[in-house]
Amino acid sequence: MPYSVPDGFFDRITEKALDEARLREKGRRKHVLIWRSIAIAASLTALIAIGYLLINLLTPGKTEQAAQNITSGLQEEVKNEEFREVINSMPVKNDYDSTITESKTDNGAMDEEGINDVLNSLTNEELMELAAILKSDMFVEETDNILQ
Amino acid sequence: MTPKSEGHILSLLREPVTKEKGFRVMMDTYKERIYWHIRRLVVTHEDAEDILQETFINAYRFIGSFNGQSKIYTWLYRIATNECIRLLRNRKKMKQNIEELTDKHIFKLGETDMESGDEILVKFQNAILRLPEKQRLVFTLRYYDDLPYEEICYILKTSVNALKTNYHYAHEKIKQYMLNN
């Protein structure tokens, strides 16, 4: 052949090629590991998302409620409920009821249903104001103590 | 290379613990043969070295896909030939002109260190380099590597008849070149 080869080329090439093969194999393994981790993470995320959607679809009431809460404002609903609970649990209401019933005024006492009706007819702002007044009213606590 | 030792190389390569030993044995057995095949196609030593490395690294990495239908050296020839074709085609794309590339190869061939009496070989190599790609591949594999047509079929993915025709044309063209130059 009219071609020449550098001295010792065939002696060196085996180790040179093996080093390169090792490097690439290592790189490939790292690459495979990264992609495998990404694939597992993506699969888990997809599974969780699908599971969540399925659960919500199988219970339509929950879905509607959740949707309503999101759209109409969950916080406001919760606040109203809290205020109603606060107002209902106030000793003033029962005391008033009992004292009013006992005294039997001419106009007739407001029973529990009447108070609830009044409370239900109040707007959110009015309820919030009322709750604030009741909380800040020092006599409410005193009355509570007396009754106890 | 006997089939038994080929089996030995394969078994070494397929075991993770002995894979590197298998690689060394495989390279020591076939590297010179494959190198010269590559060198005849790409001419320069630098290209031949790169492709030789690439060939054995690919064999090392993808030994799992070798189904054993052919001999290891035939498989290596196939990988090496494909790498050479890829390189030559990339060069052609860059050069946009096959003749320019052939001339460059011939020029490089003239640059190589020649011993006295090699002139006829250079002329012969010039004639081979002027052949179309397919004819050059068939002629090189048949003439230099003395491979049977069945194995060349596997390497080049062509029918025996097409190979024989290509070889015949290549033979005629080289003969004409040697006589006229």
Coordinates of C-alpha atoms in Angstrom, one line a residue:
Chain A
M1 CA 0.0 0.0 0.0
P2 CA 1.2 3.5 -0.7
Y3 CA 0.1 4.7 2.7
S4 CA 2.1 5.0 5.8
V5 CA 1.1 4.9 9.5
P6 CA 2.8 6.7 12.4
D7 CA 5.1 4.6 14.6
G8 CA 3.3 2.8 17.4
F9 CA -0.1 3.7 16.1
F10 CA -1.5 0.2 16.4
D11 CA -0.1 -0.2 19.9
R12 CA -1.8 2.9 21.2
I13 CA -5.1 2.9 19.4
T14 CA -6.6 0.1 21.5
E15 CA -6.3 1.9 24.9
K16 CA -7.2 5.2 23.3
A17 CA -10.4 3.8 21.9
L18 CA -11.2 2.0 25.1
D19 CA -10.8 5.2 27.1
E20 CA -13.2 7.0 24.7
A21 CA -15.7 4.1 24.9
R22 CA -15.6 4.3 28.7
L23 CA -16.2 8.0 28.7
R24 CA -19.1 7.7 26.3
E25 CA -20.6 4.8 28.2
K26 CA -20.5 6.9 31.4
G27 CA -22.0 9.9 29.7
R28 CA -24.8 7.7 28.2
R29 CA -25.5 6.2 31.7
K30 CA -25.8 9.7 33.2
H31 CA -28.0 10.8 30.4
V32 CA -30.2 7.7 30.8
L33 CA -30.5 8.3 34.5
I34 CA -31.5 11.9 34.1
W35 CA -34.2 11.0 31.5
R36 CA -35.4 8.1 33.6
S37 CA -35.9 10.4 36.6
I38 CA -37.7 13.0 34.5
A39 CA -39.9 10.3 33.1
I40 CA -40.8 8.9 36.5
A41 CA -41.5 12.4 37.9
A42 CA -43.7 13.3 34.9
S43 CA -45.6 9.9 35.2
L44 CA -46.2 10.5 38.9
T45 CA -47.5 14.0 38.3
A46 CA -49.7 12.8 35.5
L47 CA -51.1 10.0 37.7
I48 CA -51.8 12.3 40.6
A49 CA -53.5 14.9 38.3
I50 CA -55.6 12.1 36.6
G51 CA -56.5 10.7 40.0
Y52 CA -57.6 14.1 41.4
L53 CA -59.7 14.8 38.3
L54 CA -61.3 11.3 38.4
I55 CA -62.2 11.7 42.1
N56 CA -63.8 15.1 41.5
L57 CA -65.7 13.9 38.4
L58 CA -67.1 10.9 40.3
T59 CA -68.4 13.2 43.0
P60 CA -70.2 15.9 41.1
G61 CA -71.5 17.7 44.3
K62 CA -68.0 18.2 45.4
T63 CA -66.9 19.5 42.0
E64 CA -69.8 22.0 41.9
Q65 CA -69.1 23.1 45.4
A66 CA -65.5 23.5 44.7
A67 CA -66.2 25.4 41.6
Q68 CA -68.7 27.6 43.4
N69 CA -66.2 28.2 46.2
I70 CA -63.6 29.2 43.7
T71 CA -65.8 31.5 41.7
S72 CA -68.0 33.1 44.3
G73 CA -65.3 33.5 46.9
L74 CA -64.8 31.0 49.5
Q75 CA -63.5 33.4 52.1
E76 CA -66.7 35.4 52.2
E77 CA -68.8 32.3 52.8
V78 CA -66.5 31.2 55.6
K79 CA -66.6 34.6 57.2
N80 CA -70.4 34.7 57.2
E81 CA -70.6 31.2 58.7
E82 CA -68.1 32.2 61.4
F83 CA -70.0 35.4 62.2
R84 CA -73.3 33.5 62.4
E85 CA -71.7 31.0 64.8
V86 CA -70.3 33.8 66.9
I87 CA -73.6 35.5 67.1
N88 CA -75.5 32.4 67.8
S89 CA -73.1 31.3 70.5
M90 CA -73.4 34.6 72.3
P91 CA -75.1 34.3 75.6
V92 CA -76.9 37.6 75.0
K93 CA -79.2 35.9 72.5
N94 CA -80.5 33.2 74.9
D95 CA -80.5 35.6 77.8
Y96 CA -82.5 38.1 75.9
D97 CA -84.8 35.3 74.8
S98 CA -85.3 34.0 78.3
T99 CA -85.6 37.5 79.9
I100 CA -88.0 38.7 77.2
T101 CA -90.1 35.5 77.5
E102 CA -90.2 35.9 81.3
S103 CA -91.1 39.5 81.3
K104 CA -93.8 38.9 78.6
T105 CA -93.9 42.5 77.2
D106 CA -97.1 43.7 75.4
N107 CA -95.6 43.5 72.0
G108 CA -94.7 39.9 72.5
A109 CA -91.2 38.4 72.8
M110 CA -89.0 37.6 69.8
D111 CA -88.5 33.9 69.8
E112 CA -85.4 32.1 68.5
E113 CA -86.9 31.7 65.1
G114 CA -87.5 35.4 64.9
I115 CA -83.9 36.2 65.7
N116 CA -82.7 33.7 63.2
D117 CA -84.9 35.3 60.6
V118 CA -83.6 38.7 61.4
L119 CA -80.0 37.5 61.2
N120 CA -80.6 35.8 57.9
S121 CA -82.1 38.9 56.5
L122 CA -79.0 40.9 57.4
T123 CA -76.4 41.6 54.7
N124 CA -72.8 40.5 55.1
E125 CA -71.6 44.0 56.0
E126 CA -74.4 44.3 58.6
L127 CA -73.4 40.9 60.1
M128 CA -69.8 41.9 60.2
E129 CA -70.7 45.2 62.0
L130 CA -72.9 43.4 64.5
A131 CA -70.2 40.9 65.2
A132 CA -67.7 43.7 65.7
I133 CA -70.0 45.5 68.1
L134 CA -70.7 42.4 70.1
K135 CA -67.1 41.6 70.4
S136 CA -66.2 45.1 71.5
D137 CA -69.1 45.3 73.9
M138 CA -67.8 44.9 77.4
F139 CA -71.3 44.5 78.9
V140 CA -71.7 41.3 76.9
E141 CA -69.0 39.6 78.9
E142 CA -70.3 41.0 82.1
T143 CA -73.7 39.6 81.4
D144 CA -72.1 36.3 80.5
N145 CA -70.4 36.3 83.9
I146 CA -73.5 37.1 85.8
L147 CA -75.5 34.4 84.1
Q148 CA -72.8 31.9 85.0
Chain B
M1 CA -10.1 -16.1 13.0
T2 CA -12.0 -19.3 13.8
P3 CA -15.7 -19.3 14.7
K4 CA -14.7 -20.6 18.1
S5 CA -12.6 -17.5 18.9
E6 CA -15.3 -15.3 17.5
G7 CA -17.7 -16.9 19.9
H8 CA -15.2 -16.3 22.7
I9 CA -15.0 -12.5 21.8
L10 CA -18.7 -12.3 21.8
S11 CA -19.2 -14.0 25.1
L12 CA -16.6 -11.7 26.6
L13 CA -18.2 -8.6 25.2
R14 CA -21.7 -9.6 26.4
E15 CA -20.7 -10.0 30.0
P16 CA -20.4 -6.7 31.8
V17 CA -17.4 -7.9 33.9
T18 CA -15.4 -9.0 30.9
K19 CA -16.7 -6.4 28.4
E20 CA -13.4 -4.4 28.4
K21 CA -11.3 -7.5 28.0
G22 CA -13.5 -8.5 25.1
F23 CA -13.1 -5.1 23.5
R24 CA -9.3 -5.4 23.8
V25 CA -9.3 -8.8 22.2
M26 CA -11.7 -7.7 19.4
M27 CA -9.6 -4.6 18.7
D28 CA -6.3 -6.5 18.7
T29 CA -7.7 -9.1 16.3
Y30 CA -9.4 -6.8 13.8
K31 CA -7.9 -3.3 14.1
E32 CA -5.3 -3.5 11.3
R33 CA -7.6 -5.1 8.9
I34 CA -10.4 -2.6 9.5
Y35 CA -7.9 0.3 9.6
W36 CA -6.6 -0.5 6.1
H37 CA -10.1 -0.9 4.7
I38 CA -11.0 2.6 6.1
R39 CA -7.8 4.1 5.0
R40 CA -8.3 3.0 1.4
L41 CA -11.7 4.7 1.4
V42 CA -10.9 8.0 3.2
V43 CA -7.1 8.2 2.3
T44 CA -5.9 10.4 5.2
H45 CA -4.6 8.8 8.4
E46 CA -6.4 11.3 10.6
D47 CA -9.8 10.4 9.1
A48 CA -9.0 6.7 9.2
E49 CA -8.0 6.9 12.9
D50 CA -11.2 8.7 13.8
I51 CA -13.4 6.2 11.9
L52 CA -11.5 3.3 13.3
Q53 CA -12.1 4.5 16.9
E54 CA -15.7 5.2 16.1
T55 CA -16.2 1.8 14.6
F56 CA -14.9 -0.1 17.6
I57 CA -16.7 2.2 20.1
N58 CA -20.0 1.7 18.3
A59 CA -19.4 -2.1 18.3
Y60 CA -18.6 -1.9 22.1
R61 CA -21.7 0.1 22.8
F62 CA -24.2 -1.7 20.6
I63 CA -22.9 -5.3 21.0
G64 CA -26.3 -6.1 22.4
S65 CA -27.9 -5.5 19.0
F66 CA -25.5 -7.8 17.2
N67 CA -27.7 -10.8 16.4
G68 CA -24.9 -13.2 15.4
Q69 CA -26.2 -13.7 11.8
S70 CA -22.9 -12.6 10.4
K71 CA -19.3 -12.8 11.6
I72 CA -18.0 -10.1 13.9
Y73 CA -15.5 -8.8 11.3
T74 CA -18.3 -8.5 8.7
W75 CA -20.3 -6.5 11.2
L76 CA -17.3 -4.3 11.9
Y77 CA -16.7 -3.8 8.2
R78 CA -20.3 -2.8 7.9
I79 CA -20.0 -0.2 10.7
A80 CA -16.7 1.1 9.3
T81 CA -18.0 1.3 5.7
N82 CA -21.1 3.2 6.9
E83 CA -18.9 5.6 8.9
C84 CA -16.7 6.1 5.8
I85 CA -19.7 6.8 3.6
R86 CA -21.1 9.2 6.1
L87 CA -17.8 11.1 6.3
L88 CA -17.5 11.2 2.5
R89 CA -21.0 12.3 2.0
N90 CA -20.6 15.1 4.6
R91 CA -17.5 16.2 2.8
K92 CA -19.3 16.1 -0.5
K93 CA -22.1 18.3 0.9
M94 CA -19.5 20.7 2.1
K95 CA -17.5 20.7 -1.1
Q96 CA -20.6 20.5 -3.4
N97 CA -18.4 18.9 -5.9
I98 CA -17.4 15.2 -6.1
E99 CA -14.6 15.8 -8.5
E100 CA -13.1 18.4 -6.2
L101 CA -13.1 15.9 -3.4
T102 CA -11.6 13.1 -5.5
D103 CA -8.9 15.5 -6.6
K104 CA -8.2 16.4 -3.0
H105 CA -7.9 12.7 -2.1
I106 CA -5.6 12.1 -5.0
F107 CA -3.5 15.1 -4.0
K108 CA -3.3 13.8 -0.4
L109 CA -2.3 10.4 -1.7
G110 CA 0.6 12.0 -3.6
E111 CA 1.6 13.8 -0.4
T112 CA 2.1 10.5 1.6
D113 CA 5.5 9.1 2.1
M114 CA 6.3 6.7 -0.6
E115 CA 9.0 4.2 -0.9
S116 CA 10.6 3.6 -4.2
G117 CA 8.5 1.3 -6.4
D118 CA 5.3 2.5 -4.9
E119 CA 4.5 4.7 -7.9
I120 CA 2.5 2.0 -9.5
L121 CA 0.5 1.4 -6.4
V122 CA -0.2 5.2 -6.1
K123 CA -1.4 5.1 -9.7
F124 CA -3.6 2.1 -8.9
Q125 CA -5.0 3.9 -5.9
N126 CA -5.6 7.0 -8.0
A127 CA -7.7 4.8 -10.4
I128 CA -9.7 3.4 -7.5
L129 CA -10.3 6.9 -6.0
R130 CA -11.8 8.0 -9.4
L131 CA -14.4 5.3 -9.3
P132 CA -18.0 6.1 -8.3
E133 CA -18.7 5.5 -4.6
K134 CA -20.5 2.1 -5.0
Q135 CA -17.9 0.7 -7.4
R136 CA -15.1 1.9 -5.2
L137 CA -16.6 0.2 -2.1
V138 CA -17.3 -3.1 -3.9
F139 CA -13.9 -3.2 -5.6
T140 CA -12.0 -2.4 -2.3
L141 CA -13.9 -5.0 -0.3
R142 CA -13.5 -7.7 -3.0
Y143 CA -10.0 -6.9 -4.3
Y144 CA -8.1 -5.9 -1.1
D145 CA -10.2 -7.6 1.6
D146 CA -11.0 -10.7 -0.5
L147 CA -14.5 -10.9 1.0
P148 CA -17.0 -13.2 -0.6
Y149 CA -20.0 -11.5 -2.4
E150 CA -22.4 -12.8 0.3
E151 CA -20.5 -10.9 3.0
I152 CA -20.2 -7.8 0.8
C153 CA -24.0 -8.1 0.3
Y154 CA -24.4 -7.8 4.1
I155 CA -22.0 -4.9 4.4
L156 CA -23.4 -2.8 1.5
K157 CA -27.0 -4.1 1.6
T158 CA -27.0 -4.9 -2.1
S159 CA -27.8 -8.0 -4.2
V160 CA -25.0 -10.3 -5.5
N161 CA -25.9 -9.4 -9.1
A162 CA -25.6 -5.7 -8.5
L163 CA -22.3 -6.3 -6.7
K164 CA -20.9 -8.4 -9.6
T165 CA -21.9 -5.7 -12.1
N166 CA -20.3 -3.0 -10.0
Y167 CA -17.1 -5.0 -9.6
H168 CA -17.0 -5.6 -13.3
Y169 CA -17.4 -1.9 -14.2
A170 CA -14.8 -1.0 -11.6
H171 CA -12.3 -3.5 -12.9
E172 CA -12.7 -2.2 -16.5
K173 CA -12.3 1.4 -15.5
I174 CA -9.2 0.7 -13.5
K175 CA -7.7 -1.3 -16.3
Q176 CA -8.4 1.5 -18.8
Y177 CA -6.9 4.1 -16.4
M178 CA -3.7 2.0 -15.9
L179 CA -3.3 1.5 -19.6
N180 CA -3.9 5.1 -20.6
N181 CA -2.0 7.0 -17.9

